[in-house]
Short mmCIF file of C-alpha atoms and ligand atoms in Angstrom, two decimals:
data_model
loop_
_atom_site.label_atom_id
_atom_site.label_comp_id
_atom_site.label_asym_id
_atom_site.label_seq_id
_atom_site.Cartn_x
_atom_site.Cartn_y
_atom_site.Cartn_z
CA UNK O 1484 -0.07 0.08 -0.08
CA UNK O 1485 1.53 3.42 -1.03
CA UNK O 1486 0.70 6.07 1.64
CA UNK O 1487 -1.86 8.73 0.40
CA UNK O 1488 -0.78 12.32 0.93
CA UNK O 1489 -3.11 14.52 3.00
CA UNK O 1490 -3.04 18.13 2.46
CA UNK O 1491 -5.74 19.60 4.57
CA UNK O 1492 -6.24 18.97 8.57
CA UNK O 1493 -9.72 17.40 7.44
CA UNK O 1494 -8.08 15.00 5.18
CA UNK O 1495 -5.15 14.21 7.79
CA UNK O 1496 -7.87 13.43 10.31
CA UNK O 1497 -9.74 11.25 8.01
CA UNK O 1498 -6.70 9.12 7.36
CA UNK O 1499 -5.83 9.06 11.08
CA UNK O 1500 -8.86 7.56 12.12
CA UNK O 1501 -9.13 5.13 9.17
CA UNK O 1502 -5.26 3.87 8.97
CA UNK O 1503 -3.81 5.20 12.21
CA UNK O 1504 -1.49 7.57 10.38
CA UNK O 1505 -1.27 10.24 8.02
CA UNK O 1506 1.42 11.90 5.50
CA UNK O 1507 1.08 15.68 5.24
CA UNK O 1508 3.25 17.49 2.81
CA UNK O 1509 4.54 21.23 2.05
CA UNK O 1510 3.98 22.92 5.30
CA UNK O 1511 6.92 24.43 6.22
CA UNK O 1512 9.73 26.24 4.04
CA UNK O 1513 13.25 25.82 3.95
CA UNK O 1514 13.68 28.90 6.22
CA UNK O 1515 11.21 27.19 8.85
CA UNK O 1516 13.20 23.96 8.81
CA UNK O 1517 16.58 25.40 9.04
CA UNK O 1518 15.46 27.69 12.24
CA UNK O 1519 14.44 24.62 14.03
CA UNK O 1520 17.57 22.70 13.11
CA UNK O 1521 19.59 25.20 14.37
CA UNK O 1522 18.29 25.19 17.58
CA UNK O 1523 18.02 21.51 18.01
CA UNK O 1524 21.75 21.15 16.55
CA UNK O 1525 22.83 23.38 19.48
CA UNK O 1526 21.12 20.92 22.02
CA UNK O 1527 22.86 17.95 20.59
CA UNK O 1528 26.26 19.88 20.99
CA UNK O 1529 25.16 19.64 24.69
CA UNK O 1530 24.36 15.76 24.25
CA UNK O 1531 27.36 14.41 26.56
CA UNK O 1532 26.93 16.85 29.21
CA UNK O 1533 22.86 16.45 29.35
CA UNK O 1534 23.58 12.63 29.33
CA UNK O 1535 26.03 13.01 32.32
CA UNK O 1536 23.94 15.51 34.17
CA UNK O 1537 21.13 13.25 35.08
CA UNK O 1538 20.43 13.41 39.17
CA UNK O 1539 18.75 10.67 40.99
CA UNK O 1540 15.07 10.76 40.70
CA UNK O 1541 15.13 12.82 37.39
CA UNK O 1542 14.29 11.82 33.85
CA UNK O 1543 16.77 11.05 31.12
CA UNK O 1544 16.92 13.71 29.11
CA UNK O 1545 19.64 12.26 26.74
CA UNK O 1546 20.34 8.57 25.68
CA UNK O 1547 21.59 6.64 22.78
CA UNK O 1548 18.87 4.75 21.29
CA UNK O 1549 21.35 2.51 19.11
CA UNK O 1550 20.20 -1.17 18.74
CA UNK O 1551 23.62 -2.01 16.67
CA UNK O 1552 26.89 -1.26 17.97
CA UNK O 1553 28.58 1.60 16.01
CA UNK O 1554 31.60 3.77 16.16
CA UNK O 1555 30.17 6.77 18.01
CA UNK O 1556 26.77 7.67 19.42
CA UNK O 1557 24.76 6.50 16.46
CA UNK O 1558 21.31 7.36 17.45
CA UNK O 1559 21.23 10.10 19.91
CA UNK O 1560 17.78 11.06 21.38
CA UNK O 1561 17.08 14.36 23.36
CA UNK O 1562 13.64 14.18 25.21
CA UNK O 1563 11.71 17.45 26.06
CA UNK O 1564 13.84 19.40 23.53
CA UNK O 1565 11.23 22.09 23.63
CA UNK O 1566 11.51 22.53 27.43
CA UNK O 1567 15.24 22.33 27.42
CA UNK O 1568 15.15 25.21 25.02
CA UNK O 1569 11.81 27.11 24.93
CA UNK O 1570 12.89 28.96 21.88
CA UNK O 1571 11.74 25.85 20.00
CA UNK O 1572 8.04 26.61 20.94
CA UNK O 1573 8.41 29.98 19.18
CA UNK O 1574 9.64 28.51 15.89
CA UNK O 1575 7.43 28.77 12.80
CA UNK O 1576 7.65 25.00 12.51
CA UNK O 1577 6.24 24.57 16.11
CA UNK O 1578 3.49 27.14 15.46
CA UNK O 1579 2.56 25.81 12.09
CA UNK O 1580 2.38 22.29 13.63
CA UNK O 1581 0.32 23.53 16.58
CA UNK O 1582 -2.21 25.29 14.16
CA UNK O 1583 -2.63 22.15 12.11
CA UNK O 1584 -3.13 19.85 14.86
CA UNK O 1585 -5.59 22.38 16.46
CA UNK O 1586 -7.68 22.25 12.78
CA UNK O 1587 -7.61 18.79 13.24
CA UNK O 1588 -9.10 18.18 16.62
CA UNK O 1589 -9.61 21.54 18.65
CA UNK O 1590 -7.40 23.05 21.41
CA UNK O 1591 -4.34 21.05 21.97
CA UNK O 1592 -0.81 21.79 23.33
CA UNK O 1593 2.42 20.11 23.32
CA UNK O 1594 2.42 17.27 26.00
CA UNK O 1595 5.68 15.66 25.03
CA UNK O 1596 8.47 16.03 22.29
CA UNK O 1597 11.90 14.61 21.49
CA UNK O 1598 14.50 14.74 18.69
CA UNK O 1599 16.30 11.89 17.34
CA UNK O 1600 19.39 11.77 15.02
CA UNK O 1601 20.42 8.57 12.84
CA UNK O 1602 24.06 9.38 12.21
CA UNK O 1603 25.25 8.66 8.81
CA UNK O 1604 25.82 4.91 7.80
CA UNK O 1605 23.95 3.86 10.83
CA UNK O 1606 22.91 0.21 11.35
CA UNK O 1607 20.57 1.09 14.29
CA UNK O 1608 16.73 0.91 13.77
CA UNK O 1609 14.05 2.08 15.79
CA UNK O 1610 12.19 -1.24 16.69
CA UNK O 1611 8.41 -1.69 16.14
CA UNK O 1612 6.63 -0.27 19.08
CA UNK O 1613 3.29 1.50 20.13
CA UNK O 1614 3.93 4.71 22.01
CA UNK O 1615 1.08 4.04 24.30
CA UNK O 1616 2.63 0.83 25.39
CA UNK O 1617 5.61 2.79 26.67
CA UNK O 1618 3.63 5.01 29.16
CA UNK O 1619 2.49 4.21 32.79
CA UNK O 1620 -1.18 4.88 31.26
CA UNK O 1621 -1.00 1.95 29.10
CA UNK O 1622 -3.36 -0.26 31.34
CA UNK O 1623 -6.12 2.44 31.08
CA UNK O 1624 -9.16 2.05 28.61
CA UNK O 1625 -8.25 3.75 25.38
CA UNK O 1626 -10.92 6.57 25.89
CA UNK O 1627 -9.40 7.71 29.24
CA UNK O 1628 -5.76 7.54 27.74
CA UNK O 1629 -7.26 10.58 25.75
CA UNK O 1630 -6.67 11.78 22.15
CA UNK O 1631 -3.04 12.62 21.26
CA UNK O 1632 -1.58 13.46 18.01
CA UNK O 1633 2.15 12.46 17.39
CA UNK O 1634 3.67 14.55 14.76
CA UNK O 1635 6.96 13.13 13.28
CA UNK O 1636 8.80 16.24 11.50
CA UNK O 1637 11.95 15.37 9.40
CA UNK O 1638 14.29 18.02 9.11
CA UNK O 1639 15.50 16.86 5.47
CA UNK O 1640 13.78 14.28 3.13
CA UNK O 1641 12.92 11.04 4.85
CA UNK O 1642 13.06 7.92 2.72
CA UNK O 1643 13.49 4.25 3.10
CA UNK O 1644 17.33 4.61 2.86
CA UNK O 1645 17.61 7.01 5.97
CA UNK O 1646 14.97 5.75 8.32
CA UNK O 1647 11.57 7.21 7.21
CA UNK O 1648 8.68 6.18 9.26
CA UNK O 1649 6.82 2.89 8.79
CA UNK O 1650 3.29 2.28 10.24
CA UNK O 1651 1.01 -0.69 10.25
CA UNK O 1652 -2.20 0.45 8.84
CA UNK O 1653 -5.23 -0.22 11.27
CA UNK O 1654 -2.99 -1.18 14.05
CA UNK O 1655 -4.64 1.58 16.35
CA UNK O 1656 -7.83 -0.14 16.54
CA UNK O 1657 -6.26 -3.19 17.99
CA UNK O 1658 -5.54 -3.84 21.85
CA UNK O 1659 -1.72 -2.95 22.62
CA UNK O 1660 0.62 -5.55 21.74
CA UNK O 1661 2.84 -7.38 24.31
CA UNK O 1662 6.13 -5.52 24.18
CA UNK O 1663 9.37 -7.35 25.28
CA UNK O 1664 12.14 -5.43 26.78
CA UNK O 1665 15.66 -5.54 25.18
CA UNK O 1666 19.19 -4.16 26.02
CA UNK O 1667 20.31 -1.26 23.52
CA UNK O 1668 23.81 -1.49 22.09
CA UNK O 1669 25.10 0.99 24.74
CA UNK O 1670 23.37 -0.70 27.72
CA UNK O 1671 20.07 1.47 27.95
CA UNK O 1672 16.82 -0.65 27.91
CA UNK O 1673 14.31 -0.55 25.29
CA UNK O 1674 10.96 -2.22 24.43
CA UNK O 1675 9.91 -3.80 21.10
CA UNK O 1676 6.80 -5.43 19.82
CA UNK O 1677 6.49 -7.46 16.28
CA UNK O 1678 4.04 -6.76 13.79
CA UNK O 1679 2.86 -10.35 12.75
CA UNK O 1680 2.89 -11.74 9.39
CA UNK O 1681 -0.54 -10.30 8.13
CA UNK O 1682 0.26 -6.67 9.17
CA UNK O 1683 0.10 -4.09 6.57
CA UNK O 1684 3.34 -2.30 6.69
CA UNK O 1685 3.29 1.14 4.95
CA UNK O 1686 6.63 2.86 4.47
CA UNK O 1687 5.74 6.54 4.47
CA UNK O 1688 8.60 8.70 2.87
CA UNK O 1689 8.09 12.31 3.32
CA UNK O 1690 9.54 15.45 1.59
CA UNK O 1691 11.45 18.10 3.77
CA UNK O 1692 8.45 20.52 4.56
CA UNK O 1693 6.10 17.56 5.48
CA UNK O 1694 5.68 15.14 8.57
CA UNK O 1695 3.73 12.22 9.41
CA UNK O 1696 0.94 12.05 12.14
CA UNK O 1697 0.02 8.89 13.98
CA UNK O 1698 -1.90 7.86 16.95
CA UNK O 1699 -0.44 6.65 20.55
CA UNK O 1700 -1.72 3.11 19.37
CA UNK O 1701 -0.28 2.89 15.85
CA UNK O 1702 2.68 0.19 15.60
CA UNK O 1703 5.43 1.94 13.75
CA UNK O 1704 8.93 1.54 13.11
CA UNK O 1705 12.00 3.56 11.56
CA UNK O 1706 14.89 1.88 9.73
CA UNK O 1707 18.56 2.22 9.28
CA UNK O 1708 20.11 5.17 7.85
CA UNK O 1709 22.19 3.74 5.07
CA UNK O 1710 22.86 7.34 3.59
CA UNK O 1711 26.00 9.76 4.11
CA UNK O 1712 24.00 12.24 5.66
CA UNK O 1713 22.19 12.37 9.12
CA UNK O 1714 18.69 11.83 9.47
CA UNK O 1715 17.10 14.18 11.93
CA UNK O 1716 13.76 14.43 13.06
CA UNK O 1717 11.58 16.36 15.92
CA UNK O 1718 8.99 14.45 17.33
CA UNK O 1719 5.85 16.44 19.20
CA UNK O 1720 2.92 15.02 20.99
CA UNK O 1721 0.00 17.18 21.40
CA UNK O 1722 -3.18 16.62 23.53
CA UNK O 1723 -5.99 18.47 25.16
CA UNK O 1724 -4.34 18.91 28.36
CA UNK O 1725 -0.42 19.09 27.19
CA UNK O 1726 0.73 21.88 28.62
CA UNK O 1727 -1.18 20.92 32.11
CA UNK O 1728 0.69 17.61 31.70
CA UNK O 1729 4.31 19.40 31.19
CA UNK O 1730 3.47 21.63 34.32
CA UNK O 1731 2.97 18.76 36.48
CA UNK O 1732 5.74 16.70 35.27
CA UNK O 1733 8.13 19.86 35.76
CA UNK O 1734 6.70 19.82 39.49
CA UNK O 1735 7.55 16.19 39.67
CA UNK O 1736 11.13 16.84 38.24
CA UNK O 1737 10.11 14.70 34.99
CA UNK O 1738 10.51 17.62 32.89
CA UNK O 1739 13.94 19.55 32.50
CA UNK O 1740 14.29 23.15 33.03
CA UNK O 1741 15.51 25.33 30.30
CA UNK O 1742 19.30 24.89 29.72
CA UNK O 1743 21.23 28.22 30.31
CA UNK O 1744 23.43 29.76 27.77
CA UNK O 1745 21.66 28.93 24.49
CA UNK O 1746 21.76 31.47 21.76
CA UNK O 1747 18.69 32.98 20.85
CA UNK O 1748 17.94 33.20 17.06
CA UNK O 1749 17.73 36.66 15.52
CA UNK O 1750 14.21 37.19 14.21
CA UNK O 1751 14.13 40.55 13.27
CA UNK O 1752 12.04 41.00 9.99
CA UNK O 1753 10.38 37.51 10.43
O1 LIG K 731 12.61 9.03 14.62
C1 LIG K 731 12.73 7.90 14.66
O2 LIG K 731 13.65 7.04 14.52
C2 LIG K 731 11.48 7.18 15.34
C3 LIG K 731 10.66 7.94 15.88
C4 LIG K 731 9.53 7.10 16.83
O3 LIG K 731 9.45 5.79 16.94
C5 LIG K 731 8.60 7.75 17.81
O4 LIG K 731 8.83 9.04 18.09
O5 LIG K 731 7.92 6.86 18.53
#
C-alpha cells in the first residue's frame, strides 16, 4: 500500500482515524526547517553533558537509542527538547504544527517532544513499538488515555534509505501488543513488539517540509540510515491537556528546566 498524501487537516484527520497515520506535505519552508534545526543542533552539541547531568530521581533527557554497535553515538535522542530550549516553541515550524493539530482536533498543546538523529551509515533501527505501550497509562482504557496526535517532522527528506517512518495500517484499532524488553547497544533498556505476518506495513517517505502523524496506538518503526547524511527528526505530541501535563511533570522533576546559555535566534524582520 502506498501512503496517500493529505494536504488539509480534515483529510489528515480522516486518514488518521481510518489507518492510524497520515502523511502531510508542503507545510514548512526551508527557512522554517533551518530555524528549528539550528536550535536542535545546539542541543545535540550539549548531548554528552546532558547525558551525564542526570541526577537521581530525574528523568533521562539524553540517551543513545542505538540497537547496533557503531563507532560513536549512533542514534542520540534528546527528550523534552522544547523544555530544554523554549525558543523551539517560538519557531515557525512549531507554530505551524500546533495550528495544524488544532485544526484537526480542537484546542491541543505540547504534551511531550523529543528529537532523534540517525547518524550517517547507521545500522541501528527504531524497533516496532506503540507509543501508548511505553507509558504508565497503558493499562487505562483507550478513551481514558485521551486523544493525542504524534507529529513526526523530518528536517530533511525522509526516505526508506535514511529511516523514514513505517506504520502498520489499522493497528491503532487493535489492543496494545505485548512489548518485550531488550538491551540497547550502549546498555540502555528498550521495548519492542512485532508486527505479525499479516500486518499491512506502510513505509511513509516524506519530503522536507512535510510530516507524518500517528496515534499512540499505531504500531510503527524506522529503519537504518544507510546514507552519508544524518537523518534528523523532531517529534511533538499534542494533547488536550498537554501544557498541564508538562506543568505537572515539571513539579515532579520529570521535565527538565531550560538549559542556560543557549543562543537566541535573530528573528528581526520575520
Ligand atoms: O525517529 C525515529 O527513528 C522514530 C521515532 C519514533 O518511533 C517515535 O517517536 O515514537
